[in-house]
């Protein structure tokens, strides 16, 4: 079956999506997004269509409406089954109806049903959601408009004290933009590490005492890590690398001519990781698809022998394991006993989605006290719910590699996080006037790493007779040292904020309740009722509610049988599993289904199918940096040989004339000089390689080291000092 992007029929014929316009409003650390989608039924018969589309994980959908001609239909949030029943009744009686519901398997996938569009009729659909903006390595806040929704793999046996600051942003994409990658916006704030607090007024019509009927408070905590903490790295741990080897990993990293295949980039990344690990730690590597494989039965001690054995297997890794099933390898990993004094660090790489996201996240969360989970989403279609969820539930850090991003620097940044001290023992205390109380709405925060920020939601109850100021004291430990931040805030709420804070707070509570329900609590039915009640009260989506809109004012009903259409999603096809004739046939159908690009608003885009470029490529030239890294020993040193000389652009005779120090010391000094002189812009990729090398040189206590550095600079034509090399 072919999967394309857009609204299509069971015969793979398109329902034209004429345009998408997106308006973005940023308030402090959160964004409100209004997306308008315009469809037209160009059939000669009435139409029912279904559109499956991605939203960011933990987005809170808070508005859904449709306009047909001059008639606007504003949807109501109701119990999911009740909404479905109303939709079916309306469509069967010929009324126009719209249904928006969240996927039961993953919180970042929504399903929109459009019922009874008459021939030639236009429908404009508006969806509004709010979301917390993620923090990047350079402290920017990132908003991403996803370009594609990758296929959901389903196994055969399953069915599948600062005020709010508002910024208006306008971006116009050029005519003919194909939307082949995500649209990203980055915002930079001054004093980004300064804690902030914002109070939002209650909803005027809400019942006092309810979540919406009292002021809500949002606290931003973004700890700053001093330089001495950043340089403090652990030398122990168990490092387990879990790599997606499904067929889609044979896709390119991006659409440029020089793009690597995803599996190739993963192999290069594993090379860097294996060379960067500290001696004496434990490690293992898993590959997963429809089934999983591990390099070793259990984690092994990192040594020259085990590193070389792992590297040989890395070189032969292919995207040959079928679909994407991550639950079983995780269960196997968690069944293995941990090593005392070696904290378990899990690194997970995937470019897609799984059919049982929530089950995976529950499993990670149940082992949060025995490990940390660092996750990496490769390509535009990686599930944000899966990637950010695993990192959140595993007290780790999530990274996304999109567009022309290189995988290696982001992964090495996470390795630094894994080896660095983290913020823990986090507590929040409130100082408020008599008669006022503050109730926490967010779940407890266990850990924060450098570059991570937490938004904490709370509810303010009661009234003060006089004072209008409150304070929050946040305490935590960093590198075993206590840190205290106190922040003043006004109890006088900010008006006209669109209830953004309240709705994100409600979303946080709903997610916690959904987790309790999935844990199999005895009072699951009561929890479900609480979720529905809070979802309807706050006007934000949940797994147990749906938006339903019916055009009851229509003077005429739609007659005749409806064409039923279901949306497929982009598919990255593996040439190993398809004949050339079949692939060409599927490709032709997808090209036919590409909707036209019509007009633009704030952000105007149209979706296009994502296919891998499967043409044979010439073998790319090996990256000199990776060549150098591949030659390093596990201990951190290099050997003097022709392969190393070739990296420097020299012959073996040219690099063997130095007699002041041992050959391995000389080779290692040359490697360090070359890195600092010629690859300084990629230092975040080779920093651990260099640290191991410098540590090894110091352990040798060589004589004549200064002369060795001078000779190395002369040979390579550089001016690098001993201090720069750290030796």
Coordinates of N, CA and C in Angstrom, one line a residue, residues 297-498:
X297 N 26.0 -10.2 24.8 CA 24.8 -10.6 25.6 C 24.5 -9.7 26.8
X298 N 25.4 -9.0 27.3 CA 25.2 -8.0 28.4 C 26.4 -7.0 28.2
X299 N 26.3 -5.9 28.9 CA 27.3 -4.8 28.8 C 28.7 -5.4 29.2
X300 N 29.7 -4.9 28.5 CA 31.1 -5.4 28.7 C 32.0 -4.2 29.1
X301 N 33.1 -4.5 29.7 CA 34.0 -3.5 30.1 C 34.7 -2.9 28.9
X302 N 34.8 -1.6 28.9 CA 35.4 -0.9 27.7 C 36.9 -1.1 27.8
X303 N 37.4 -1.7 26.7 CA 38.9 -1.9 26.6 C 39.2 -1.8 25.1
X304 N 40.5 -2.0 24.8 CA 40.9 -1.9 23.4 C 40.2 -3.1 22.6
X305 N 40.2 -4.3 23.2 CA 39.6 -5.4 22.5 C 38.1 -5.3 22.3
X306 N 37.4 -4.9 23.4 CA 35.9 -4.8 23.2 C 35.6 -3.6 22.3
X307 N 36.4 -2.5 22.3 CA 36.1 -1.4 21.5 C 36.3 -1.8 20.0
X308 N 37.4 -2.5 19.7 CA 37.7 -2.9 18.3 C 36.6 -3.9 17.8
X309 N 36.2 -4.8 18.7 CA 35.1 -5.8 18.3 C 33.9 -5.1 17.9
X310 N 33.5 -4.1 18.8 CA 32.3 -3.3 18.5 C 32.4 -2.5 17.2
X311 N 33.6 -1.9 17.0 CA 33.7 -1.1 15.8 C 33.6 -1.9 14.5
X312 N 34.1 -3.2 14.5 CA 33.9 -4.1 13.4 C 32.5 -4.3 13.1
X313 N 31.7 -4.5 14.1 CA 30.2 -4.7 13.9 C 29.5 -3.4 13.5
X314 N 30.0 -2.3 14.0 CA 29.4 -1.0 13.6 C 29.5 -0.8 12.1
X315 N 30.7 -1.1 11.5 CA 30.9 -0.9 10.1 C 30.0 -1.7 9.2
X316 N 29.5 -2.9 9.7 CA 28.6 -3.7 8.9 C 27.1 -3.4 9.2
X317 N 26.8 -2.5 10.1 CA 25.4 -2.2 10.4 C 24.6 -1.6 9.2
X318 N 23.4 -2.2 9.0 CA 22.6 -1.8 7.8 C 21.2 -1.5 8.3
X319 N 20.4 -0.8 7.5 CA 19.0 -0.6 7.8 C 18.2 -1.8 7.3
X320 N 18.4 -2.9 7.9 CA 17.9 -4.2 7.4 C 17.0 -5.0 8.4
X321 N 16.4 -4.3 9.4 CA 15.6 -5.0 10.4 C 14.1 -4.7 10.3
X322 N 13.7 -4.2 9.2 CA 12.2 -4.1 9.0 C 11.6 -2.9 9.6
X323 N 10.6 -3.1 10.4 CA 9.8 -2.0 11.0 C 10.5 -1.4 12.2
X324 N 9.7 -0.7 13.0 CA 10.2 0.1 14.2 C 9.5 -0.4 15.4
X325 N 10.1 -1.3 16.2 CA 9.6 -1.8 17.4 C 10.6 -1.6 18.5
X326 N 10.4 -0.7 19.4 CA 11.4 -0.4 20.4 C 11.1 -1.0 21.8
X327 N 9.9 -1.4 22.0 CA 9.5 -1.9 23.3 C 10.3 -3.1 23.8
X328 N 10.5 -4.1 22.9 CA 11.1 -5.3 23.3 C 12.6 -5.1 23.6
X329 N 13.4 -4.4 22.8 CA 14.8 -4.2 23.2 C 14.9 -3.4 24.6
X330 N 14.0 -2.5 24.8 CA 14.0 -1.8 26.1 C 13.7 -2.7 27.2
X331 N 12.7 -3.6 27.0 CA 12.4 -4.6 28.1 C 13.7 -5.4 28.4
X332 N 14.4 -5.9 27.3 CA 15.6 -6.7 27.5 C 16.7 -5.9 28.2
X333 N 16.8 -4.7 27.9 CA 17.9 -3.8 28.6 C 17.5 -3.7 30.0
X334 N 16.3 -3.4 30.3 CA 15.9 -3.1 31.7 C 15.9 -4.4 32.5
X335 N 15.9 -5.6 31.9 CA 15.9 -6.9 32.6 C 17.4 -7.2 33.0
X336 N 18.4 -6.5 32.5 CA 19.8 -6.7 32.8 C 20.1 -6.0 34.1
X337 N 20.8 -6.6 35.0 CA 21.2 -5.9 36.3 C 22.1 -4.8 36.0
X338 N 22.0 -3.7 36.8 CA 22.9 -2.6 36.7 C 24.2 -2.9 37.4
X339 N 25.3 -2.2 37.0 CA 26.6 -2.4 37.6 C 26.7 -1.4 38.8
X340 N 27.1 -1.8 40.0 CA 27.3 -0.8 41.1 C 28.4 0.2 40.7
X341 N 28.1 1.5 41.1 CA 28.9 2.6 40.8 C 29.1 2.9 39.3
X342 N 28.3 2.4 38.5 CA 28.3 2.7 37.1 C 26.9 3.0 36.6
X343 N 26.5 4.3 36.8 CA 25.1 4.7 36.4 C 24.8 4.3 34.9
X344 N 23.6 3.8 34.7 CA 23.2 3.4 33.4 C 22.8 4.6 32.6
X345 N 23.3 4.8 31.4 CA 23.0 5.9 30.5 C 22.6 5.3 29.2
X346 N 21.3 5.5 28.8 CA 20.7 5.0 27.6 C 20.6 6.0 26.5
X347 N 21.2 5.7 25.3 CA 21.2 6.6 24.2 C 20.3 5.9 23.1
X348 N 19.2 6.6 22.7 CA 18.3 5.9 21.7 C 18.2 6.8 20.5
X349 N 18.4 6.2 19.3 CA 18.4 6.9 18.0 C 17.3 6.3 17.2
X350 N 16.3 7.1 16.7 CA 15.3 6.6 15.8 C 14.8 7.8 14.9
X351 N 14.4 7.4 13.7 CA 13.9 8.4 12.7 C 12.4 8.3 12.5
X352 N 11.7 7.5 13.3 CA 10.3 7.3 13.0 C 9.4 7.3 14.2
X353 N 8.4 6.5 14.2 CA 7.5 6.4 15.3 C 7.2 5.0 15.6
X354 N 6.6 4.7 16.7 CA 6.1 3.4 17.0 C 4.6 3.4 17.3
X355 N 4.0 2.2 17.2 CA 2.5 2.2 17.3 C 2.1 2.2 18.7
X356 N 3.0 2.0 19.7 CA 2.7 1.9 21.1 C 3.5 2.9 21.9
X357 N 3.5 4.2 21.5 CA 4.3 5.2 22.2 C 4.0 5.3 23.7
X358 N 2.8 5.3 24.1 CA 2.5 5.5 25.5 C 2.9 4.3 26.3
X359 N 2.9 3.1 25.8 CA 3.4 1.9 26.5 C 4.9 2.0 26.7
X360 N 5.6 2.5 25.6 CA 7.0 2.7 25.7 C 7.4 3.7 26.8
X361 N 6.7 4.8 26.8 CA 7.0 5.9 27.8 C 6.7 5.4 29.2
X362 N 5.7 4.6 29.4 CA 5.4 4.1 30.7 C 6.5 3.2 31.2
X363 N 7.1 2.4 30.3 CA 8.2 1.5 30.6 C 9.4 2.3 31.0
X364 N 9.7 3.3 30.2 CA 10.9 4.1 30.6 C 10.7 4.8 32.0
X365 N 9.5 5.3 32.2 CA 9.2 6.0 33.5 C 9.4 5.0 34.7
X366 N 9.0 3.8 34.5 CA 9.0 2.8 35.6 C 10.4 2.4 36.0
X367 N 11.4 2.8 35.1 CA 12.8 2.5 35.5 C 13.6 3.8 35.6
X368 N 12.9 4.9 35.9 CA 13.6 6.2 36.0 C 14.7 6.3 37.0
X369 N 14.5 5.5 38.1 CA 15.5 5.6 39.2 C 16.7 4.7 39.0
X370 N 16.7 3.9 37.9 CA 17.9 3.0 37.6 C 18.7 3.5 36.4
X371 N 18.2 4.5 35.7 CA 19.0 4.9 34.5 C 18.5 6.3 34.1
X372 N 19.3 6.9 33.1 CA 18.9 8.1 32.4 C 18.8 7.8 30.9
X373 N 17.8 8.5 30.3 CA 17.6 8.2 28.9 C 17.8 9.4 28.0
X374 N 18.7 9.3 27.0 CA 19.0 10.4 26.1 C 18.5 10.0 24.7
X375 N 17.6 10.8 24.1 CA 16.9 10.3 22.9 C 17.2 11.3 21.7
X376 N 17.2 10.7 20.5 CA 17.6 11.5 19.3 C 16.6 11.2 18.2
X377 N 15.9 12.2 17.7 CA 15.0 12.1 16.6 C 15.7 12.5 15.3
X378 N 15.8 11.6 14.3 CA 16.5 11.8 13.1 C 15.6 12.1 12.0
X379 N 15.7 13.3 11.4 CA 14.8 13.6 10.2 C 13.6 14.3 10.7
X380 N 12.9 14.9 9.7 CA 11.7 15.7 10.0 C 10.5 14.9 10.6
X381 N 10.4 13.6 10.3 CA 9.3 12.9 10.7 C 9.3 12.2 12.0
X382 N 10.4 12.3 12.7 CA 10.6 11.6 14.0 C 9.5 12.0 15.0
X383 N 8.9 11.1 15.7 CA 7.8 11.4 16.6 C 8.3 12.3 17.8
X384 N 7.8 13.5 17.9 CA 8.1 14.3 19.1 C 7.6 13.7 20.4
X385 N 6.5 13.0 20.3 CA 6.0 12.4 21.5 C 6.9 11.3 22.0
X386 N 7.4 10.5 21.1 CA 8.3 9.5 21.5 C 9.7 10.0 22.0
X387 N 10.3 10.9 21.2 CA 11.6 11.4 21.5 C 11.6 12.2 22.8
X388 N 10.8 13.3 22.9 CA 10.8 14.1 24.1 C 10.2 13.3 25.3
X389 N 9.3 12.4 25.0 CA 8.7 11.6 26.1 C 9.7 10.7 26.8
X390 N 10.5 10.0 26.0 CA 11.5 9.1 26.6 C 12.6 9.9 27.4
X391 N 13.0 11.0 26.9 CA 13.9 11.8 27.6 C 13.3 12.4 28.9
X392 N 12.1 12.8 28.8 CA 11.4 13.4 30.0 C 11.2 12.3 31.1
X393 N 10.7 11.1 30.7 CA 10.4 10.1 31.6 C 11.7 9.4 32.1
X394 N 12.8 9.5 31.4 CA 14.0 9.0 31.8 C 15.0 10.0 32.4
X395 N 14.5 11.2 32.7 CA 15.3 12.2 33.3 C 16.6 12.5 32.5
X396 N 16.4 12.5 31.1 CA 17.5 12.7 30.3 C 17.4 14.0 29.4
X397 N 17.7 13.9 28.2 CA 17.7 15.1 27.3 C 17.4 14.6 25.9
X398 N 16.5 15.4 25.2 CA 16.1 15.0 23.8 C 16.8 15.9 22.8
X399 N 17.1 15.4 21.7 CA 17.7 16.2 20.6 C 17.0 15.8 19.3
X400 N 16.9 16.8 18.4 CA 16.3 16.5 17.1 C 17.3 16.9 16.0
X401 N 17.6 16.0 15.1 CA 18.5 16.2 14.0 C 17.7 16.4 12.7
X402 N 17.5 17.7 12.3 CA 16.7 18.0 11.1 C 17.4 18.8 10.1
X403 N 16.9 18.8 8.9 CA 17.6 19.7 7.9 C 19.0 19.2 7.7
X404 N 19.9 20.2 7.6 CA 21.3 19.9 7.4 C 22.1 19.8 8.7
X405 N 21.4 19.6 9.8 CA 22.0 19.4 11.1 C 22.9 18.2 11.0
X406 N 24.1 18.2 11.7 CA 24.9 17.1 11.8 C 24.6 16.3 13.1
X407 N 24.5 15.0 13.0 CA 24.2 14.2 14.2 C 25.2 14.3 15.3
X408 N 26.5 14.3 14.9 CA 27.6 14.1 15.8 C 27.7 15.1 16.9
X409 N 27.6 16.4 16.6 CA 27.8 17.4 17.7 C 26.6 17.3 18.7
X410 N 25.4 17.0 18.2 CA 24.3 17.0 19.2 C 24.4 15.7 20.1
X411 N 24.9 14.6 19.5 CA 25.1 13.4 20.3 C 26.2 13.6 21.3
X412 N 27.3 14.3 20.9 CA 28.4 14.5 21.8 C 28.0 15.4 22.9
X413 N 27.1 16.4 22.6 CA 26.6 17.3 23.7 C 25.9 16.5 24.7
X414 N 25.1 15.5 24.3 CA 24.3 14.7 25.2 C 25.3 13.8 26.0
X415 N 26.4 13.3 25.4 CA 27.3 12.5 26.1 C 28.0 13.4 27.2
X416 N 28.2 14.6 26.9 CA 28.7 15.5 28.0 C 27.7 15.6 29.1
X417 N 26.4 15.8 28.8 CA 25.4 15.8 29.8 C 25.4 14.5 30.7
X418 N 25.6 13.4 30.0 CA 25.6 12.1 30.7 C 26.8 12.0 31.7
X419 N 27.9 12.7 31.3 CA 29.1 12.6 32.1 C 29.2 13.7 33.2
X420 N 28.4 14.7 33.0 CA 28.4 15.9 33.9 C 27.5 15.7 35.1
X421 N 27.8 16.5 36.2 CA 26.8 16.5 37.3 C 25.5 17.2 36.8
X422 N 24.4 16.8 37.3 CA 23.1 17.4 37.0 C 22.5 18.1 38.2
X423 N 21.5 18.9 37.9 CA 20.8 19.5 39.0 C 19.8 18.5 39.5
X424 N 19.8 18.3 40.8 CA 18.8 17.3 41.4 C 18.4 17.8 42.8
X425 N 17.6 17.0 43.5 CA 17.0 17.4 44.8 C 16.3 18.8 44.7
X426 N 15.5 18.9 43.6 CA 14.8 20.2 43.4 C 13.6 20.3 44.3
X427 N 13.5 21.4 44.9 CA 12.3 21.7 45.8 C 11.8 23.1 45.5
X428 N 10.5 23.3 45.7 CA 9.9 24.6 45.5 C 9.0 25.0 46.7
X429 N 9.3 26.1 47.3 CA 8.6 26.6 48.5 C 8.0 28.0 48.2
X430 N 6.8 28.2 48.8 CA 6.0 29.4 48.5 C 5.9 30.3 49.8
X431 N 6.0 31.6 49.6 CA 5.8 32.6 50.6 C 4.7 33.5 50.1
X432 N 3.5 33.4 50.7 CA 2.4 34.2 50.3 C 1.7 34.8 51.5
X433 N 0.9 35.8 51.3 CA 0.2 36.5 52.4 C -0.8 35.6 53.0
X434 N -1.2 35.9 54.2 CA -2.2 35.1 55.0 C -3.5 35.1 54.2
X435 N -4.2 34.0 54.1 CA -5.4 33.8 53.4 C -5.2 33.4 51.9
X436 N -3.9 33.2 51.5 CA -3.6 32.8 50.2 C -2.8 31.5 50.3
X437 N -3.2 30.5 49.4 CA -2.4 29.3 49.3 C -2.0 29.1 47.8
X438 N -1.0 28.3 47.7 CA -0.5 27.9 46.3 C -0.5 26.4 46.2
X439 N -1.2 25.8 45.2 CA -1.2 24.4 45.0 C -0.4 24.1 43.7
X440 N 0.6 23.2 43.9 CA 1.3 22.8 42.7 C 0.5 21.9 41.8
X441 N 0.6 22.2 40.5 CA -0.1 21.4 39.5 C 0.8 20.5 38.7
X442 N 2.1 20.9 38.6 CA 3.1 20.1 37.9 C 3.6 18.9 38.7
X443 N 3.9 17.8 38.0 CA 4.6 16.7 38.7 C 6.0 17.1 39.2
X444 N 6.5 16.4 40.2 CA 7.8 16.8 40.7 C 8.9 16.7 39.6
X445 N 9.9 17.5 39.7 CA 11.0 17.5 38.7 C 12.2 16.8 39.4
X446 N 12.6 15.7 38.8 CA 13.7 14.9 39.4 C 15.1 15.5 39.0
X447 N 15.3 15.8 37.8 CA 16.7 16.1 37.3 C 16.6 17.2 36.2
X448 N 17.6 18.1 36.2 CA 17.8 19.0 35.0 C 19.2 19.0 34.6
X449 N 19.5 18.9 33.3 CA 20.8 18.9 32.8 C 21.2 20.3 32.3
X450 N 22.4 20.6 32.1 CA 22.8 21.8 31.4 C 22.1 22.0 30.1
X451 N 21.4 23.1 29.9 CA 20.7 23.4 28.7 C 19.2 23.0 28.8
X452 N 18.8 22.5 29.9 CA 17.4 22.1 30.1 C 16.7 23.2 31.0
X453 N 15.4 23.4 30.7 CA 14.6 24.3 31.4 C 13.3 23.6 31.8
X454 N 12.8 24.0 33.0 CA 11.5 23.4 33.5 C 10.5 24.6 33.7
X455 N 9.3 24.3 33.2 CA 8.2 25.2 33.5 C 7.3 24.6 34.6
X456 N 7.1 25.3 35.6 CA 6.3 24.7 36.8 C 5.0 25.5 36.9
X457 N 3.9 24.8 36.9 CA 2.6 25.4 37.0 C 2.0 25.2 38.4
X458 N 1.3 26.2 38.8 CA 0.6 26.2 40.2 C -0.7 27.0 40.1
X459 N -1.5 26.8 41.1 CA -2.8 27.5 41.2 C -2.8 28.3 42.5
X460 N -3.3 29.6 42.4 CA -3.3 30.5 43.5 C -4.8 30.5 44.0
X461 N -5.0 30.2 45.3 CA -6.3 30.1 45.9 C -6.4 31.1 47.0
X462 N -7.6 31.6 47.3 CA -7.8 32.6 48.4 C -7.5 34.0 48.0
X463 N -7.7 34.9 49.0 CA -7.4 36.3 48.7 C -6.7 36.9 49.9
X464 N -5.9 37.9 49.6 CA -5.2 38.6 50.7 C -5.9 39.9 51.0
X465 N -5.9 40.3 52.3 CA -6.6 41.5 52.6 C -5.8 42.8 52.2
X466 N -4.5 42.6 52.1 CA -3.7 43.8 51.8 C -2.5 43.5 50.8
X467 N -1.7 42.6 51.2 CA -0.5 42.4 50.4 C -0.8 41.8 49.0
X468 N 0.0 42.3 48.1 CA -0.1 41.9 46.7 C 1.1 41.2 46.1
X469 N 2.1 40.8 47.0 CA 3.3 40.2 46.5 C 3.5 38.8 47.2
X470 N 4.0 37.9 46.4 CA 4.4 36.6 46.9 C 5.8 36.3 46.4
X471 N 6.3 35.2 46.9 CA 7.7 34.8 46.5 C 7.8 33.3 46.4
X472 N 8.6 32.8 45.5 CA 8.9 31.4 45.4 C 10.4 31.2 45.6
X473 N 10.7 30.2 46.4 CA 12.1 29.8 46.6 C 12.4 28.5 46.0
X474 N 13.3 28.4 45.1 CA 13.7 27.2 44.4 C 15.0 26.7 44.9
X475 N 15.1 25.5 45.5 CA 16.4 25.0 46.0 C 16.7 23.7 45.2
X476 N 18.0 23.6 44.9 CA 18.5 22.3 44.3 C 19.9 22.2 44.6
X477 N 20.5 21.0 44.2 CA 21.9 20.7 44.4 C 22.5 20.6 43.0
X478 N 23.7 21.2 42.9 CA 24.5 21.1 41.6 C 25.9 20.7 42.0
X479 N 26.4 19.6 41.5 CA 27.7 19.1 41.9 C 27.9 19.0 43.4
X480 N 26.8 18.5 44.0 CA 26.8 18.3 45.5 C 26.8 19.6 46.3
X481 N 26.6 20.7 45.6 CA 26.6 22.0 46.3 C 25.2 22.6 46.3
X482 N 24.7 23.1 47.4 CA 23.3 23.7 47.4 C 23.2 25.0 46.7
X483 N 22.1 25.2 46.0 CA 21.9 26.4 45.3 C 20.4 26.9 45.6
X484 N 20.3 28.2 45.9 CA 19.0 28.7 46.2 C 18.7 29.9 45.3
X485 N 17.5 29.9 44.7 CA 17.0 31.1 43.9 C 15.6 31.5 44.5
X486 N 15.5 32.8 44.8 CA 14.2 33.3 45.3 C 13.7 34.3 44.3
X487 N 12.5 34.3 44.0 CA 11.9 35.1 43.0 C 10.6 35.7 43.5
X488 N 10.5 37.0 43.4 CA 9.2 37.7 43.8 C 8.3 37.8 42.6
X489 N 7.0 37.7 42.9 CA 6.0 37.8 41.9 C 4.8 38.6 42.5
X490 N 4.0 39.2 41.6 CA 2.8 39.9 42.0 C 1.6 39.0 42.0
X491 N 0.8 39.1 43.0 CA -0.5 38.3 43.0 C -1.6 38.9 42.1
X492 N -1.3 40.1 41.6 CA -2.2 40.8 40.7 C -2.0 40.1 39.3
X493 N -3.0 39.4 38.8 CA -2.8 38.7 37.5 C -2.7 39.5 36.3
X494 N -2.0 39.0 35.3 CA -2.0 39.6 34.0 C -3.2 39.2 33.2
X495 N -3.9 40.3 32.7 CA -5.2 40.1 32.0 C -4.9 39.8 30.5
X496 N -6.0 39.3 29.9 CA -6.0 39.1 28.4 C -4.8 38.3 27.8
X497 N -4.6 37.2 28.5 CA -3.5 36.3 28.0 C -4.0 35.1 27.3
X498 N -5.3 35.1 27.1 CA -5.9 33.9 26.3 C -5.9 32.6 27.1

